[in-house]
Structures are given as C-alpha cells and as structure tokens.
CSV table of C-alpha atoms in Angstrom, one decimal:
chain,number,residue,atom,x,y,z
A,1,MET,CA,-91.2,164.3,-9.6
A,2,PHE,CA,-93.1,161.3,-10.7
A,3,TYR,CA,-93.0,157.6,-9.8
A,4,ARG,CA,-92.7,154.9,-12.5
A,5,THR,CA,-95.4,152.2,-12.4
A,6,ILE,CA,-95.9,148.8,-14.0
A,7,ASP,CA,-99.5,147.8,-14.7
A,8,LEU,CA,-100.0,144.0,-14.1
A,9,CYS,CA,-103.3,142.2,-14.8
A,10,ALA,CA,-103.9,145.5,-16.5
A,11,GLY,CA,-107.4,144.9,-18.0
A,12,ILE,CA,-108.3,148.1,-19.9
A,13,GLY,CA,-106.0,150.3,-17.7
A,14,GLY,CA,-108.3,151.6,-14.9
A,15,ILE,CA,-105.7,151.3,-12.2
A,16,ARG,CA,-103.1,152.9,-14.4
A,17,ARG,CA,-105.4,155.8,-15.3
A,18,GLY,CA,-106.3,156.4,-11.7
A,19,PHE,CA,-102.6,156.8,-10.8
A,20,GLU,CA,-101.9,158.9,-13.8
A,21,LEU,CA,-104.7,161.4,-13.0
A,22,THR,CA,-102.8,162.5,-9.9
A,23,GLY,CA,-99.9,163.8,-12.0
A,24,TYR,CA,-97.4,161.9,-9.8
A,25,TYR,CA,-97.1,158.6,-11.7
A,26,LYS,CA,-96.0,157.5,-15.2
A,27,ASN,CA,-96.5,154.0,-16.5
A,28,VAL,CA,-93.6,152.2,-18.1
A,29,LEU,CA,-94.7,148.6,-18.7
A,30,SER,CA,-98.0,146.7,-18.7
A,31,ALA,CA,-99.1,143.1,-18.7
A,32,GLU,CA,-102.5,141.7,-19.9
A,33,ILE,CA,-103.3,138.5,-21.8
A,34,ASP,CA,-107.0,139.1,-22.8
A,35,GLN,CA,-106.9,140.1,-26.5
A,36,TYR,CA,-110.0,142.2,-26.3
A,37,ALA,CA,-108.8,144.1,-23.2
A,38,CYS,CA,-105.4,144.6,-24.9
A,39,ALA,CA,-107.1,146.1,-27.9
A,40,THR,CA,-108.9,148.6,-25.8
A,41,TYR,CA,-105.8,149.3,-23.7
A,42,LYS,CA,-103.8,150.1,-26.9
A,43,HIS,CA,-106.6,152.2,-28.2
A,44,LEU,CA,-106.6,154.3,-25.0
A,45,PHE,CA,-102.9,154.5,-24.1
A,46,GLY,CA,-101.1,153.6,-27.3
A,47,ASP,CA,-99.2,150.8,-25.5
A,48,ASP,CA,-99.2,147.1,-26.3
A,49,ALA,CA,-100.0,145.5,-23.0
A,50,PHE,CA,-99.9,141.9,-24.3
A,51,ASN,CA,-97.4,140.4,-21.9
A,52,ASP,CA,-97.6,137.3,-19.7
A,53,LEU,CA,-96.5,138.2,-16.2
A,54,THR,CA,-96.0,134.5,-15.4
A,55,SER,CA,-93.3,134.1,-18.0
A,56,GLU,CA,-89.6,134.2,-17.2
A,57,GLU,CA,-89.0,136.4,-20.2
A,58,PHE,CA,-91.3,139.1,-18.7
A,59,LYS,CA,-89.8,138.8,-15.3
A,60,LEU,CA,-86.2,139.2,-16.7
A,61,LYS,CA,-87.3,142.3,-18.6
A,62,LEU,CA,-88.6,143.8,-15.3
A,63,GLU,CA,-85.3,143.0,-13.6
A,64,GLN,CA,-83.4,145.0,-16.2
A,65,MET,CA,-85.6,148.1,-15.9
A,66,ARG,CA,-86.2,150.7,-13.3
A,67,TYR,CA,-89.7,151.2,-11.8
A,68,ASP,CA,-91.1,152.4,-8.5
A,69,VAL,CA,-94.6,151.1,-7.9
A,70,LEU,CA,-96.1,147.7,-8.8
A,71,LEU,CA,-99.9,147.9,-9.6
A,72,ALA,CA,-102.0,144.8,-10.0
A,73,GLY,CA,-105.7,144.0,-10.0
A,74,PHE,CA,-105.1,140.2,-9.7
A,75,PRO,CA,-107.7,137.4,-9.7
A,76,CYS,CA,-108.7,135.7,-6.5
A,77,GLN,CA,-107.4,132.1,-6.3
A,78,THR,CA,-107.3,129.5,-3.6
A,79,PHE,CA,-103.8,128.7,-2.3
A,80,SER,CA,-102.6,125.3,-1.1
A,81,ARG,CA,-102.9,124.2,2.5
A,82,ALA,CA,-99.1,123.6,2.7
A,83,GLY,CA,-98.7,126.1,5.5
A,84,LEU,CA,-95.9,128.4,6.5
A,85,GLU,CA,-93.6,125.5,7.4
A,86,ALA,CA,-93.6,124.5,3.7
A,87,GLY,CA,-92.6,128.0,2.6
A,88,PHE,CA,-94.6,130.7,0.8
A,89,ASN,CA,-93.6,129.5,-2.6
A,90,ASP,CA,-95.1,126.1,-2.0
A,91,THR,CA,-98.2,127.6,-0.5
A,92,THR,CA,-99.0,130.0,-3.4
A,93,LYS,CA,-97.3,128.3,-6.3
A,94,GLY,CA,-99.3,128.3,-9.6
A,95,THR,CA,-101.4,131.3,-8.7
A,96,ILE,CA,-101.1,134.8,-10.2
A,97,PHE,CA,-100.3,136.1,-6.7
A,98,TYR,CA,-97.3,133.8,-6.6
A,99,HIS,CA,-95.9,135.4,-9.7
A,100,ILE,CA,-96.6,138.9,-8.5
A,101,ALA,CA,-94.8,138.0,-5.2
A,102,ASP,CA,-91.9,136.6,-7.3
A,103,ILE,CA,-91.7,139.9,-9.3
A,104,ILE,CA,-91.7,141.9,-6.1
A,105,LYS,CA,-88.9,139.7,-4.6
A,106,ARG,CA,-86.8,140.0,-7.7
A,107,THR,CA,-87.3,143.7,-8.5
A,108,ARG,CA,-88.0,145.3,-5.0
A,109,PRO,CA,-90.4,148.2,-6.0
A,110,GLN,CA,-90.7,151.0,-3.6
A,111,ALA,CA,-94.4,150.3,-3.1
A,112,VAL,CA,-97.1,147.9,-4.1
A,113,PHE,CA,-100.8,148.5,-4.9
A,114,LEU,CA,-103.1,145.5,-5.2
A,115,GLU,CA,-106.8,145.4,-5.9
A,116,ASN,CA,-109.2,142.5,-5.7
A,117,VAL,CA,-112.9,141.6,-5.0
A,118,ASP,CA,-114.2,142.3,-1.5
A,119,ASN,CA,-114.5,138.5,-0.9
A,120,LEU,CA,-110.7,138.2,-0.9
A,121,VAL,CA,-110.6,139.0,2.8
A,122,ARG,CA,-113.0,136.1,3.5
A,123,HIS,CA,-112.0,133.7,0.7
A,124,ASP,CA,-111.2,130.2,1.9
A,125,ASN,CA,-112.1,131.2,5.5
A,126,GLY,CA,-109.5,134.0,5.5
A,127,ASN,CA,-106.6,131.7,4.6
A,128,THR,CA,-106.1,133.4,1.2
A,129,PHE,CA,-105.9,136.9,2.6
A,130,LYS,CA,-103.7,135.7,5.5
A,131,THR,CA,-101.2,134.1,3.0
A,132,ILE,CA,-101.1,137.4,1.0
A,133,ILE,CA,-100.4,139.5,4.1
A,134,ASP,CA,-97.9,137.0,5.5
A,135,THR,CA,-96.1,136.9,2.2
A,136,LEU,CA,-95.9,140.7,1.9
A,137,GLU,CA,-95.0,141.4,5.5
A,138,ILE,CA,-92.9,138.4,6.5
A,139,ASP,CA,-91.4,136.9,3.4
A,140,LEU,CA,-90.9,140.1,1.4
A,141,ASP,CA,-90.5,142.5,4.2
A,142,TYR,CA,-93.0,145.2,3.1
A,143,LYS,CA,-95.0,147.3,5.4
A,144,VAL,CA,-98.7,146.8,4.7
A,145,ILE,CA,-100.9,149.7,5.6
A,146,GLY,CA,-103.4,148.5,8.1
A,147,VAL,CA,-101.2,145.7,9.6
A,148,GLU,CA,-99.5,146.0,13.0
A,149,TYR,CA,-97.6,143.7,15.3
A,150,ASP,CA,-99.2,142.8,18.6
A,151,GLU,CA,-97.4,142.2,22.0
A,152,ASN,CA,-96.5,138.7,20.9
A,153,ASN,CA,-95.0,140.0,17.7
A,154,GLU,CA,-97.8,138.4,15.7
A,155,LEU,CA,-99.4,140.2,12.7
A,156,SER,CA,-102.6,142.0,13.7
A,157,TYR,CA,-105.2,143.4,11.4
A,158,LYS,CA,-108.9,143.7,10.7
A,159,TRP,CA,-110.4,142.6,7.4
A,160,ARG,CA,-112.7,145.6,7.1
A,161,ASP,CA,-109.7,148.0,7.1
A,162,PHE,CA,-108.9,146.7,3.6
A,163,VAL,CA,-112.4,146.9,2.0
A,164,ARG,CA,-113.6,150.2,0.5
A,165,ASN,CA,-116.8,151.0,-1.4
A,166,SER,CA,-117.1,153.0,-4.6
A,167,LYS,CA,-120.3,154.6,-3.3
A,168,ASN,CA,-118.1,156.5,-0.8
A,169,PHE,CA,-115.9,158.0,-3.5
A,170,GLY,CA,-118.4,160.1,-5.4
A,171,ILE,CA,-119.8,157.3,-7.6
A,172,PRO,CA,-123.3,155.9,-7.1
A,173,GLN,CA,-122.3,152.3,-7.3
A,174,ASN,CA,-122.3,149.8,-4.4
A,175,ARG,CA,-119.0,148.2,-5.2
A,176,PRO,CA,-116.9,147.0,-2.2
A,177,ARG,CA,-113.4,146.0,-3.2
A,178,THR,CA,-110.2,145.0,-1.3
A,179,TYR,CA,-107.2,147.3,-1.6
A,180,ILE,CA,-103.7,146.5,-0.3
A,181,ILE,CA,-101.0,149.1,-0.1
A,182,ALA,CA,-97.5,148.3,1.0
A,183,PHE,CA,-94.1,150.0,1.2
A,184,ASP,CA,-90.6,148.5,1.1
A,185,ARG,CA,-89.3,148.2,4.6
A,186,LYS,CA,-85.8,147.3,3.4
A,187,ARG,CA,-85.6,150.6,1.6
A,188,PHE,CA,-87.3,152.9,4.0
A,189,GLY,CA,-86.5,151.3,7.4
A,190,LYS,CA,-88.3,152.4,10.5
A,191,ARG,CA,-89.8,155.4,8.6
A,192,VAL,CA,-92.6,153.1,7.4
A,193,ASN,CA,-93.9,153.0,11.0
A,194,ASP,CA,-94.8,156.7,10.8
A,195,LEU,CA,-97.2,156.2,7.9
A,196,ASN,CA,-101.0,156.4,8.3
A,197,THR,CA,-102.4,153.2,9.7
A,198,THR,CA,-105.5,153.1,7.4
A,199,ILE,CA,-106.1,153.6,3.7
A,200,PRO,CA,-108.7,156.2,2.6
A,201,ILE,CA,-112.2,155.5,3.6
A,202,LYS,CA,-113.9,158.1,1.4
A,203,SER,CA,-113.4,161.0,-1.0
A,204,GLU,CA,-114.8,164.5,-0.6
A,205,THR,CA,-115.3,164.8,-4.4
A,206,LEU,CA,-118.9,164.2,-5.4
A,207,ILE,CA,-119.0,163.2,-9.1
A,208,TYR,CA,-122.6,162.2,-9.3
A,209,SER,CA,-125.2,162.9,-6.6
A,210,ASP,CA,-127.0,159.7,-7.4
A,211,LEU,CA,-127.8,157.3,-10.2
A,212,ASN,CA,-130.2,159.6,-11.9
A,213,ASP,CA,-127.2,161.8,-12.9
A,214,VAL,CA,-125.6,158.9,-14.7
A,215,LEU,CA,-128.5,157.7,-16.8
A,216,ASP,CA,-128.6,158.3,-20.6
A,217,ARG,CA,-131.8,159.6,-22.2
A,218,ASN,CA,-133.5,158.2,-25.3
A,219,VAL,CA,-131.4,155.0,-25.4
A,220,ALA,CA,-131.6,152.6,-28.4
A,221,PRO,CA,-134.5,150.1,-28.3
A,222,LYS,CA,-132.1,147.2,-28.2
A,223,TYR,CA,-131.4,148.0,-24.5
A,224,TYR,CA,-135.1,147.4,-23.5
A,225,MET,CA,-135.9,144.0,-22.3
A,226,SER,CA,-138.1,141.7,-24.3
A,227,SER,CA,-141.4,140.9,-22.8
A,228,GLY,CA,-140.7,137.2,-22.6
A,229,TYR,CA,-137.4,137.7,-20.8
A,230,LEU,CA,-138.8,140.2,-18.4
A,231,GLU,CA,-141.7,137.7,-17.6
A,232,THR,CA,-139.1,135.0,-16.9
A,233,LEU,CA,-137.3,137.3,-14.5
A,234,GLU,CA,-140.5,138.3,-12.8
A,235,LYS,CA,-141.5,134.6,-12.3
A,236,HIS,CA,-138.0,133.8,-11.0
A,237,ARG,CA,-138.1,136.6,-8.4
A,238,GLU,CA,-141.6,135.6,-7.3
A,239,ARG,CA,-140.4,132.0,-6.7
A,240,GLU,CA,-137.3,133.2,-4.7
A,241,HIS,CA,-139.4,135.6,-2.6
A,242,LYS,CA,-141.8,132.7,-1.7
A,243,LYS,CA,-138.7,130.9,-0.4
A,244,GLY,CA,-137.7,133.9,1.7
A,245,ASN,CA,-134.8,134.8,-0.6
A,246,GLY,CA,-134.0,138.3,-1.8
A,247,PHE,CA,-132.7,137.1,-5.1
A,248,GLY,CA,-134.0,138.3,-8.4
A,249,TYR,CA,-133.8,141.3,-10.7
A,250,ARG,CA,-133.7,144.8,-9.3
A,251,ILE,CA,-135.0,148.1,-10.7
A,252,VAL,CA,-132.4,150.4,-9.2
A,253,ASN,CA,-133.9,153.7,-10.1
A,254,ASP,CA,-137.4,152.9,-8.6
A,255,LYS,CA,-139.3,156.1,-8.0
A,256,ASN,CA,-139.6,155.2,-4.3
A,257,ILE,CA,-135.8,155.3,-3.9
A,258,GLU,CA,-134.7,158.8,-2.9
A,259,LYS,CA,-131.0,158.5,-3.7
A,260,PRO,CA,-130.7,155.5,-6.1
A,261,ILE,CA,-127.3,153.8,-6.6
A,262,ALA,CA,-126.3,150.9,-8.8
A,263,ASN,CA,-125.5,147.4,-7.6
A,264,THR,CA,-122.0,146.1,-8.3
A,265,LEU,CA,-121.3,145.9,-12.0
A,266,LEU,CA,-120.2,142.3,-12.9
A,267,ALA,CA,-118.1,141.1,-15.8
A,268,THR,CA,-120.2,138.0,-16.0
A,269,GLY,CA,-122.8,140.0,-17.9
A,270,GLY,CA,-126.3,138.8,-17.3
A,271,SER,CA,-126.5,138.9,-13.5
A,272,GLY,CA,-124.7,142.2,-13.5
A,273,LYS,CA,-127.3,143.7,-15.8
A,274,GLU,CA,-130.4,142.1,-14.3
A,275,ARG,CA,-129.5,143.5,-10.8
A,276,ASN,CA,-129.3,146.9,-12.4
A,277,LEU,CA,-132.5,147.3,-14.4
A,278,ILE,CA,-133.8,150.8,-15.2
A,279,TYR,CA,-137.3,152.1,-15.4
A,280,ASP,CA,-137.2,154.4,-18.4
A,281,PRO,CA,-140.7,154.6,-20.0
A,282,HIS,CA,-140.8,155.3,-23.7
A,283,PRO,CA,-144.1,154.1,-25.1
A,284,GLU,CA,-142.9,154.5,-28.7
A,285,VAL,CA,-140.6,151.4,-28.3
A,286,TYR,CA,-143.2,149.1,-26.6
A,287,GLY,CA,-144.0,146.1,-28.7
A,288,LEU,CA,-141.2,146.7,-31.2
A,289,LYS,CA,-139.4,143.6,-32.5
A,290,CYS,CA,-135.6,143.5,-32.4
A,291,SER,CA,-133.6,141.0,-34.3
A,292,SER,CA,-131.7,140.1,-31.2
A,293,LYS,CA,-134.9,139.4,-29.1
A,294,LYS,CA,-137.2,136.4,-29.4
A,295,THR,CA,-140.2,138.4,-28.2
A,296,PRO,CA,-141.3,142.1,-28.6
A,297,ILE,CA,-140.0,144.8,-26.3
A,298,ASN,CA,-141.8,144.9,-22.9
A,299,ASN,CA,-144.5,147.5,-22.3
A,300,LYS,CA,-143.4,148.3,-18.7
A,301,GLY,CA,-140.5,150.6,-19.7
A,302,ILE,CA,-137.8,148.3,-18.3
A,303,ARG,CA,-134.3,148.3,-19.8
A,304,VAL,CA,-130.8,147.3,-19.0
A,305,MET,CA,-128.1,149.9,-18.5
A,306,THR,CA,-126.1,150.9,-21.5
A,307,PRO,CA,-122.3,150.3,-21.7
A,308,ASP,CA,-121.9,154.1,-21.5
A,309,GLU,CA,-123.7,154.1,-18.2
A,310,TRP,CA,-121.4,151.4,-16.9
A,311,GLY,CA,-118.5,153.4,-18.2
A,312,LYS,CA,-119.7,156.4,-16.1
A,313,LEU,CA,-120.1,154.2,-13.0
A,314,GLN,CA,-116.5,153.1,-13.3
A,315,GLY,CA,-115.2,156.6,-14.0
A,316,PHE,CA,-114.0,155.9,-17.6
A,317,ILE,CA,-116.6,158.0,-19.3
A,318,ASN,CA,-117.2,161.6,-18.3
A,319,TYR,CA,-114.2,161.6,-15.9
A,320,ALA,CA,-110.9,159.9,-16.5
A,321,PHE,CA,-110.2,160.8,-20.1
A,322,ILE,CA,-111.5,164.4,-20.3
A,323,ARG,CA,-108.8,166.5,-22.0
A,324,ASN,CA,-109.3,170.2,-22.9
A,325,GLY,CA,-112.9,169.9,-22.0
A,326,HIS,CA,-113.6,166.9,-24.3
A,327,ASP,CA,-114.2,163.4,-23.3
A,328,GLU,CA,-111.8,161.3,-25.3
A,329,PHE,CA,-112.8,157.9,-24.0
A,330,SER,CA,-113.8,155.4,-26.6
A,331,PHE,CA,-113.6,151.7,-27.5
A,332,PRO,CA,-111.9,150.5,-30.6
A,333,GLY,CA,-114.2,150.3,-33.6
A,334,ASN,CA,-116.6,147.3,-33.8
A,335,MET,CA,-116.1,146.3,-30.2
A,336,ALA,CA,-119.3,144.3,-29.2
A,337,ASP,CA,-121.5,145.5,-26.4
A,338,ALA,CA,-120.8,142.1,-24.6
A,339,GLN,CA,-117.1,143.0,-24.5
A,340,LYS,CA,-117.8,146.5,-23.3
A,341,TYR,CA,-119.9,145.2,-20.4
A,342,LYS,CA,-117.2,142.6,-19.6
A,343,GLN,CA,-114.3,145.1,-19.7
A,344,PHE,CA,-116.1,147.7,-17.6
A,345,GLY,CA,-117.3,145.0,-15.1
A,346,ASN,CA,-113.8,143.6,-14.8
A,347,SER,CA,-112.2,146.9,-14.2
A,348,VAL,CA,-112.0,149.3,-11.3
A,349,THR,CA,-113.7,152.5,-10.2
A,350,ILE,CA,-111.1,155.0,-11.3
A,351,PRO,CA,-112.0,157.8,-8.8
A,352,VAL,CA,-111.3,155.3,-6.0
A,353,ILE,CA,-108.0,154.4,-7.4
A,354,GLN,CA,-107.1,158.1,-7.8
A,355,THR,CA,-107.8,158.7,-4.1
A,356,MET,CA,-105.6,155.7,-3.2
A,357,ALA,CA,-102.8,156.9,-5.5
A,358,GLU,CA,-102.9,160.4,-3.9
A,359,PHE,CA,-102.7,158.7,-0.5
A,360,MET,CA,-99.6,156.8,-1.6
A,361,GLU,CA,-98.0,160.0,-2.9
A,362,LYS,CA,-98.4,161.6,0.5
A,363,CYS,CA,-96.8,158.5,2.1
A,364,PHE,CA,-93.9,158.9,-0.3
A,365,VAL,CA,-93.5,162.5,0.8
A,366,LYS,CA,-93.4,161.4,4.4
A,367,LEU,CA,-90.9,158.6,3.7
A,368,TYR,CA,-88.5,161.0,1.9
A,369,GLU,CA,-88.7,163.8,4.5
C-alpha cells in the first residue's frame, strides 16, 4: 500500500524524494514557480512542476483528484495582527500558508507535512507559529503532533518539539529546521490521540561520520578563493572580533576540530559559502589567475565547498538517487554553479525527511488498526 502525495513549494523535490525513499508514498502532483528549480525537478523526476498553488485553477484541479498527504516546504511570512476574532483567513490572507490552509480545507488530505526554517517558531515573537498551529488545530481540525490541550482546553506545546537538526540524522551539517506533522481529526476521530506525542529526534543511520567523509579531492581551481577576497574576509572577521562579535568566515574542517561539521547551507550564496570554507592545500594552484577572479588564487589553501559537496550534505548526491549501485543524481546541462548552490541551499536534508516520512507511515498503521 502506498499513499499519494502532492508536493507544494516543491523546489527540486527534496521532500518528495525523502518520502519516496520509504517505499510507502507516490507523488501525483507538484507545484513550483521558480523556472530553474522546475528545470531540475523535471530532469530528476520527469514531471513538470510548474504550477502556481495560489491559483484557483490549481486548487480546483486538486479538488477533482485523490491524494492522501500534502507536503510543503513553504516560505516564512509575517501574518497580519487581525487576531482570532477576525478569522484565520483575514489573519493569514496573502501568504503562502493561507493558500496551503485553503487547499487543506477544500481537499481534506489524511495528513499534512510542513517544513520551514527553524526561526519559524520564533518569528514575529511566536505569533506566526501560533497562527499556523491554531489554524491547523482549531480552524481545520487536524491533530498536530506535539500539541496537546491543557486543563483549560487551551493549546499547549513547546517550540523546541518542532525543531530538528540535520546533524542528528547522519549528516554532518548543523541545519535546524521546523517540521510540522498533522493528521485529519475528522477522518480518524479519537484515534489521533493515541499517536506519538513527538516527531523523531534523530536517526540511527550514520551516512557520514563527519565532514571529512564528504569533501571532494582535487577540486577545480575556480573553487579556491582569490587572495584579495580572502584578505577582505580576514579583515572583516578581525573587525568583528574586536567588537566582541563572532561573525566572519569559518574554516569548518580546521585540523583542531575532531569531528567537523558544516554550518547551515544557505540559498543566499555568499554567506552560506563563507561560513563553510575548506582548508585544502594544493600548492600547484596557488597564484593561478582565473577569469572569474580579480586577483590570483590565495596561497593558504582556502576554498569554498563545491556544489557536489553541498549536494552530499543535503542527501541528493551519494544517497537519494542511487539506483542499482549507481548515483543517478545530476543537474540539467549548463546549470550554473550559482543556481546549484541556490537550489541545494533552498532544499531540505533528504535523510531527515525520510525519517519523518517513516514516522508518518507508522502513524498511519496505528490509525488504521
């Protein structure tokens, strides 16, 4: 038996792939509006994901089809201060979450899986997260894992119960993210009260022992920093440290670190790479001039991570697309490195998603006993 999923805010399909890896889920429709992400998505899955989930046309299409689980890695947006008395639609209107909630209301999937940045739980002093939980629990009547009712029949939960870190799921990346899992109370009734009260905290599967297992060898010279840019970063960090700040570039595989892990990969590019610099000495590239750099390559052996290394740290490369012993992950031809970094940084850590999907399947087993 498998459950049909829809993949909203799909990116390049990391959430979808994590669910598929369990063998219990099959995707039937996707929605993504970034043209480059859609190109990679079609390259990987053969499906055209170019759909606008905010459109009435897309929502009507969903109403006419059968699916079981809604998946969405939606963006974090501030809601209005209208308050509950104004109604949830007024509070969330105009946000992607409003449209996701509208789709849930109109199509009543058996379950919902939402992913977001870890700051979602604190965003706008907690009002954003409160609105999401209230919408799911009260307005839509879904049981959210990690939410209970207190003696006053008020919703009770702790923010930390929704944040999980990739570093605890076999991947050497410090990447805390917010995960929300909910089941349809109207469909399952009181049985939802017997489900586990917390989502998985970790995985027993160790994919890489530390960052050293991820790093490529003999990378292209273009990934080494120019001497001028590295000097700029060094001066910036020195200024910040004098102010008592910890900001600045990081060499994440420093020889003094026993079990190195990467910092969070960011879709914004620069800062995501500068906080994840690699010491990889290859004297033969020192002083070389690259057309993309204003000054020669530095002589300290400092480089950025490669897109392939980011792909490993998100579980796309060397994990999620291995078939018959061969890694079949690739990007479409001529995809620029900048887009590769952006797409990986915008995506999810697939092994974490797989663990969450396995947890949900166990919940379904319990609900259907």
